[in-house]
Amino acid sequence: MLKIENLHASVEDKEILKGINLEVNAGEVHAIMGPNGSGKSTLSAVIAGKEEFEVTEGSIKLDGEDLEDVSAEERAHKGIFLSFQYPVEIPGVSVTNFIKTAINESRKARGLEDMPANKMLKLIREKSELLDIDRKFLSRSLNEGFSGGEKKRNEIFQMAMLEPKLAILDETDSGLDIDALRIVANGVNKLKSKDNAVIVITHYQRLLEYIVPDFVHVLHNGKIVKSGGKELAIELEEKGYDWLKNEAVVE
Amino acid sequence: MAYTEEELKKELETKEYEYGFYTDIESDTMPVGLNEDVVIAISKKKGEPEWMTLWRLEAFKYWKEMEEPEWANVKYEKPDFQAISYYSAPNKKPKYDSLDEVDPELLDTFKKLGISIDEQKKLAGVAVDIVMDSVSVATTFKKTLAEKGIIFCSISEAIKEHPELVKKYIGSVVPKKDNFYAALNSAVFSDGSFCYIPKGVRCPMELSTYFRINQAGTGQFERTLVIADEGSYVSYLEGCTAPSRDENQLHAAVVELIALDGAEIKYSTVQNWFPGDKEGRGGVYNFVTKRGLCEKNAKISWTQVETGSAVTWKYPSCVLKGDNSIGEFYSIAVTNNHQQADTGTKMIHLGKNTRSTIISKGISAGKSQNSYRGLVQVNSRAENARNFSQCDSLLMGNECGAHTFPYIEAKNKTAQIEHEATTSKIGEDQIFYCNQRGIDTEKAIALIVNGFSKEVLNKLPMEFAVEAQKLLEISLEGSVG
Ligand SMILES: Nc1ncnc2c1ncn2[C@@H]1O[C@H](COP(=O)(O)OP(=O)(O)OP(=O)(O)O)[C@@H](O)[C@H]1O
Ligand SMILES: [Mg+2]
């Protein structure tokens, strides 16, 4: 599904991603871990098509198509979804209105009519129940005054509404309390299928107990320095990153 | 706040709005220039009584001695008042008994405006008195209104049919010599609307007038007079769309509202005149005087969405004369490309326990300049007056400007005046967030702008709100990328 080859990306002439290789197939869950500032969020933003970052080398392909000239909104239309580490506020725009716009814009791109209001209503009801979201919450301005956990839950609600092919969850677990973590993880699991894939970026093994990854990758200084199975996450939790940092230098 | 399925549904509804066209209708235009003879000729053409002609002439006398104001934060080439034609009426203009008699091309225009009268009759319950190039050409719902004793007609008709009301109130809130443009309007006003709501009557529908400027080079001078008698209520909508034109067009309207004891007037405007092209050529000069007078326990709310015109100079105001009266001003002003807007309000607190609220949202894009200018004045006898003002500016790009000029004059110690102001910029991160959800940049901006303007959009009647929202999108098209 997603194939990243020798990806280099920089911002303001500062190289942040320094040769990433990653292949994600349908039905798989990949976890990306790594110390602060190693480039995890940058990688997700580059996959999502943020123009601020310049891809200087390498390629990103989705279902065989090179995404180089594909804008961020077109990538979204093709089914890429990013749950932001720091979701932004849009004052005055309700969650409902926002998600409605997002869904209809994606439909428009596919040559479909707007989703009929009652169908939208049903979908909203269904997904908000799945994630245990209070209806009142949906009338509030997007992310404005939301608690950290509410923001993350709202990201996953949007993911549930949009049913993406490839979902990248950037530290969705940070800020969630224990119950919320379980609810969100269950939600993600329910939406998982053999046709879609998930990339989970996290610092903690705890989330991976719920959303069990097929692969775990460690990102350090803009490169993937180690990949393994779910045991790798447990090992990292015990040992930290230092031993890998040395490994990277050796390489 | 409860969030019902009904509200959810409402939010999910969408409606398209069409714009950008003009009608080719023959019209009967006066030669250019202005002098006493022209003033007399206008009055004569309209078959006015002598008192009205004299009233106009007096205004003209004042106007000749006045100078164009310079204090506003706008720059433009001063109109040549002798190069303007002061009257233009659609040619086929006898009063129609039914819609079938109306020029089909005109009806077509209404359809494009989304105000097909048939549709309106069914859906919205809006009576429309359409002012096309200065003469009312169609009036509907008159009967329903007449049953309640409500008068809703053109000002020309009112001058003839209801002289006692017109004589008493015209110029009572905006005197002839109030300002340069008001004086000009008083001398040459071509047409406009008149509305009277009798004591204790709640007007059962939104009254609506669509203004359009249609004839190249014709200045338009509308005159509107709304009188809400004791304990009555009316909601009045005024909206306009203008076709693209090369020349500058002058528009100097006067609107007077009178809310007698315990009455309430809600006056909503959507203004979308030609703003000029990308380089700032052409566009309408919009110099409007709007003012309302509140007697005891009365309330006047001005709500405006200003997206058009090259230069806007407009300060809908409230004179809170009666005790316990309330004035409100809710405004969204959008400027793009080379547009300039200097708009705001005046709240004059004269009575005891008077209250006023000002919410102003300015959005600037391109190379435009957007100024809020507001005055809150509390008279020495106005015990316990209260005002709350909030002025928010949203900037798009680095070449535009937002300015706020709040003036406060409090002559009574018990006054409580609060002023809040914010300036923000649409952030790259907000845009990327929307992009990531499949919303392109243009649409993202529309969404952010609508969110920013929500408090004011919410004050508009439902039908109008949808149109206004569309207008915001249209006005900011091409402002990025
Ligand atoms: N716009 C930018 N301008 C300059 N430097 C940037 C920019 N965006 C990211 N960086 C830098 O790139 C590096 C990688 O940042 P990134 O946010 O990708 O890290 P991360 O792995 O997600 O870290 P964390 O675990 O703290 O979320 C950091 O050193 C960061 O300061
Ligand atoms: Mg990060």
CSV table of N, CA and C in Angstrom, one decimal, chain A residues 50 72-73 76-77 80-82 84 88-94 96-98 100-102 105 114 117 120-121 125 135-136 139 142-143 155 158, chain B residues 1-5 8-14 16 428-441 443 447-448 450-452 454 469:
chain,number,residue,atom,x,y,z
A,50,LYS,N,2.6,17.9,3.7
A,50,LYS,CA,2.8,19.3,4.2
A,50,LYS,C,3.9,19.9,3.4
A,72,ALA,N,-1.8,17.9,-0.5
A,72,ALA,CA,-2.3,17.3,0.8
A,72,ALA,C,-3.7,16.9,0.7
A,73,GLU,N,-4.6,17.8,0.1
A,73,GLU,CA,-6.0,17.4,0.1
A,73,GLU,C,-6.3,16.2,-0.8
A,76,ALA,N,-5.4,13.2,1.0
A,76,ALA,CA,-6.5,12.8,1.9
A,76,ALA,C,-7.7,12.1,1.2
A,77,HIS,N,-8.0,12.7,0.0
A,77,HIS,CA,-9.0,12.0,-0.9
A,77,HIS,C,-8.7,10.6,-1.2
A,80,ILE,N,-5.5,8.9,2.9
A,80,ILE,CA,-4.5,9.1,3.9
A,80,ILE,C,-5.0,10.0,5.0
A,81,PHE,N,-4.9,9.5,6.2
A,81,PHE,CA,-5.4,10.3,7.3
A,81,PHE,C,-4.3,10.4,8.4
A,82,LEU,N,-4.2,11.6,8.9
A,82,LEU,CA,-3.2,11.9,10.0
A,82,LEU,C,-4.0,12.4,11.2
A,84,PHE,N,-3.4,14.2,14.3
A,84,PHE,CA,-2.3,15.1,14.7
A,84,PHE,C,-1.8,15.0,16.1
A,88,VAL,N,-5.1,21.5,15.7
A,88,VAL,CA,-5.2,22.9,15.8
A,88,VAL,C,-6.7,23.3,16.1
A,89,GLU,N,-6.8,24.5,16.6
A,89,GLU,CA,-8.2,25.0,16.9
A,89,GLU,C,-8.7,25.8,15.7
A,90,ILE,N,-10.0,25.6,15.5
A,90,ILE,CA,-10.6,26.4,14.5
A,90,ILE,C,-11.9,27.0,15.1
A,91,PRO,N,-11.7,28.2,15.7
A,91,PRO,CA,-12.8,28.9,16.4
A,91,PRO,C,-14.1,29.0,15.6
A,92,GLY,N,-15.2,28.8,16.1
A,92,GLY,CA,-16.5,29.0,15.5
A,92,GLY,C,-16.9,27.9,14.5
A,93,VAL,N,-16.1,27.0,14.2
A,93,VAL,CA,-16.4,25.9,13.3
A,93,VAL,C,-16.7,24.6,14.2
A,94,SER,N,-18.0,24.2,14.2
A,94,SER,CA,-18.3,23.0,15.0
A,94,SER,C,-17.7,21.8,14.5
A,96,THR,N,-19.2,19.0,14.0
A,96,THR,CA,-20.1,18.5,13.0
A,96,THR,C,-19.9,19.2,11.7
A,97,ASN,N,-19.9,20.5,11.7
A,97,ASN,CA,-19.7,21.2,10.4
A,97,ASN,C,-18.4,20.9,9.7
A,98,PHE,N,-17.3,20.7,10.5
A,98,PHE,CA,-16.0,20.4,10.0
A,98,PHE,C,-16.0,19.0,9.3
A,100,LYS,N,-18.5,17.3,8.3
A,100,LYS,CA,-19.4,17.3,7.2
A,100,LYS,C,-18.7,17.8,6.0
A,101,THR,N,-18.0,18.9,6.1
A,101,THR,CA,-17.2,19.5,5.0
A,101,THR,C,-16.2,18.6,4.5
A,102,ALA,N,-15.5,18.0,5.5
A,102,ALA,CA,-14.4,17.0,5.1
A,102,ALA,C,-15.0,15.9,4.2
A,105,GLU,N,-16.2,17.1,0.8
A,105,GLU,CA,-15.1,17.5,-0.1
A,105,GLU,C,-14.5,16.2,-0.7
A,114,ASP,N,-23.1,15.3,-2.4
A,114,ASP,CA,-23.0,15.5,-1.0
A,114,ASP,C,-23.7,14.3,-0.3
A,117,ALA,N,-28.3,14.4,4.3
A,117,ALA,CA,-28.2,14.8,5.7
A,117,ALA,C,-28.6,13.6,6.7
A,120,MET,N,-25.7,11.2,6.9
A,120,MET,CA,-24.7,11.8,7.7
A,120,MET,C,-25.0,11.7,9.2
A,121,LEU,N,-26.2,12.0,9.5
A,121,LEU,CA,-26.7,12.0,10.9
A,121,LEU,C,-26.5,10.6,11.5
A,125,ARG,N,-24.0,9.5,14.5
A,125,ARG,CA,-24.6,8.8,15.7
A,125,ARG,C,-23.8,7.5,16.0
A,135,ARG,N,-22.9,13.8,22.5
A,135,ARG,CA,-23.4,14.6,21.3
A,135,ARG,C,-23.1,16.1,21.5
A,136,LYS,N,-23.2,16.6,22.7
A,136,LYS,CA,-23.0,18.0,22.9
A,136,LYS,C,-21.6,18.4,22.5
A,139,SER,N,-21.1,19.8,19.0
A,139,SER,CA,-21.6,21.2,18.6
A,139,SER,C,-20.5,22.2,19.0
A,142,LEU,N,-14.3,23.4,16.9
A,142,LEU,CA,-13.2,22.4,16.7
A,142,LEU,C,-12.0,22.7,17.6
A,143,ASN,N,-11.8,21.8,18.5
A,143,ASN,CA,-10.6,21.8,19.4
A,143,ASN,C,-10.4,23.0,20.3
A,155,GLU,N,-9.9,13.5,17.2
A,155,GLU,CA,-9.1,13.0,16.0
A,155,GLU,C,-9.6,11.7,15.5
A,158,GLN,N,-12.9,11.7,13.9
A,158,GLN,CA,-12.8,12.1,12.5
A,158,GLN,C,-12.3,10.9,11.6
B,1,MET,N,-25.7,24.0,26.5
B,1,MET,CA,-26.6,24.1,25.3
B,1,MET,C,-26.9,22.8,24.8
B,2,ALA,N,-28.2,22.5,24.7
B,2,ALA,CA,-28.6,21.2,24.1
B,2,ALA,C,-28.3,21.3,22.6
B,3,TYR,N,-28.0,20.1,22.1
B,3,TYR,CA,-27.8,20.1,20.6
B,3,TYR,C,-28.7,19.0,20.1
B,4,THR,N,-29.8,19.4,19.6
B,4,THR,CA,-30.8,18.5,19.2
B,4,THR,C,-30.6,18.0,17.8
B,5,GLU,N,-31.2,16.9,17.4
B,5,GLU,CA,-31.1,16.3,16.1
B,5,GLU,C,-31.5,17.4,15.0
B,8,LEU,N,-28.7,19.7,14.4
B,8,LEU,CA,-27.7,18.9,13.7
B,8,LEU,C,-28.1,18.9,12.2
B,9,LYS,N,-29.4,18.6,12.0
B,9,LYS,CA,-29.9,18.5,10.6
B,9,LYS,C,-29.7,19.8,9.9
B,10,LYS,N,-30.0,20.9,10.6
B,10,LYS,CA,-30.0,22.2,10.0
B,10,LYS,C,-28.5,22.5,9.6
B,11,GLU,N,-27.6,22.1,10.4
B,11,GLU,CA,-26.2,22.4,10.1
B,11,GLU,C,-25.8,21.6,8.9
B,12,LEU,N,-26.4,20.5,8.7
B,12,LEU,CA,-26.0,19.6,7.6
B,12,LEU,C,-26.6,20.1,6.2
B,13,GLU,N,-27.6,20.9,6.3
B,13,GLU,CA,-28.2,21.4,5.1
B,13,GLU,C,-27.3,22.3,4.3
B,14,THR,N,-27.2,22.2,3.0
B,14,THR,CA,-26.4,23.1,2.2
B,14,THR,C,-27.3,23.8,1.2
B,16,GLU,N,-26.8,26.3,-2.5
B,16,GLU,CA,-25.9,27.0,-3.4
B,16,GLU,C,-26.5,28.4,-3.7
B,428,GLU,N,-0.9,28.8,8.9
B,428,GLU,CA,-0.5,27.7,8.0
B,428,GLU,C,-1.0,26.3,8.6
B,429,ASP,N,-0.8,26.2,9.9
B,429,ASP,CA,-1.2,25.0,10.5
B,429,ASP,C,-2.7,24.7,10.4
B,430,GLN,N,-3.5,25.8,10.5
B,430,GLN,CA,-4.9,25.6,10.4
B,430,GLN,C,-5.2,25.1,9.0
B,431,ILE,N,-4.6,25.7,8.0
B,431,ILE,CA,-4.8,25.4,6.6
B,431,ILE,C,-4.4,23.9,6.3
B,432,PHE,N,-3.2,23.6,6.9
B,432,PHE,CA,-2.8,22.2,6.6
B,432,PHE,C,-3.7,21.2,7.3
B,433,TYR,N,-4.2,21.5,8.4
B,433,TYR,CA,-5.1,20.6,9.1
B,433,TYR,C,-6.3,20.4,8.3
B,434,CYS,N,-6.9,21.4,7.7
B,434,CYS,CA,-8.0,21.3,6.8
B,434,CYS,C,-7.6,20.5,5.5
B,435,ASN,N,-6.5,20.8,4.9
B,435,ASN,CA,-6.0,20.1,3.8
B,435,ASN,C,-6.0,18.6,4.0
B,436,GLN,N,-5.4,18.3,5.2
B,436,GLN,CA,-5.2,16.9,5.6
B,436,GLN,C,-6.6,16.2,5.6
B,437,ARG,N,-7.6,16.9,5.9
B,437,ARG,CA,-9.0,16.3,6.0
B,437,ARG,C,-9.7,16.4,4.6
B,438,GLY,N,-8.9,16.7,3.6
B,438,GLY,CA,-9.5,16.7,2.2
B,438,GLY,C,-10.1,18.0,1.8
B,439,ILE,N,-9.9,19.0,2.6
B,439,ILE,CA,-10.5,20.3,2.3
B,439,ILE,C,-9.5,21.2,1.7
B,440,ASP,N,-9.7,21.7,0.5
B,440,ASP,CA,-8.7,22.5,-0.2
B,440,ASP,C,-8.5,23.9,0.5
B,441,THR,N,-7.5,24.6,0.1
B,441,THR,CA,-7.2,25.8,0.8
B,441,THR,C,-8.2,26.8,0.7
B,443,LYS,N,-11.5,26.5,0.3
B,443,LYS,CA,-12.6,26.0,1.1
B,443,LYS,C,-12.2,26.2,2.6
B,447,LEU,N,-14.1,28.2,5.5
B,447,LEU,CA,-14.6,27.6,6.7
B,447,LEU,C,-14.1,28.4,7.9
B,448,ILE,N,-12.8,28.8,7.9
B,448,ILE,CA,-12.2,29.5,9.0
B,448,ILE,C,-12.9,30.9,9.2
B,450,ASN,N,-15.9,31.7,8.1
B,450,ASN,CA,-17.2,31.6,8.6
B,450,ASN,C,-17.3,31.3,10.1
B,451,GLY,N,-16.3,30.6,10.6
B,451,GLY,CA,-16.2,30.3,12.0
B,451,GLY,C,-15.9,31.6,12.8
B,452,PHE,N,-15.0,32.4,12.2
B,452,PHE,CA,-14.7,33.7,12.8
B,452,PHE,C,-15.9,34.6,12.9
B,454,LYS,N,-19.1,33.7,13.0
B,454,LYS,CA,-20.3,33.0,13.4
B,454,LYS,C,-21.2,33.8,14.3
B,469,GLN,N,-23.2,33.5,4.1
B,469,GLN,CA,-22.0,32.6,4.2
B,469,GLN,C,-21.4,32.4,2.8
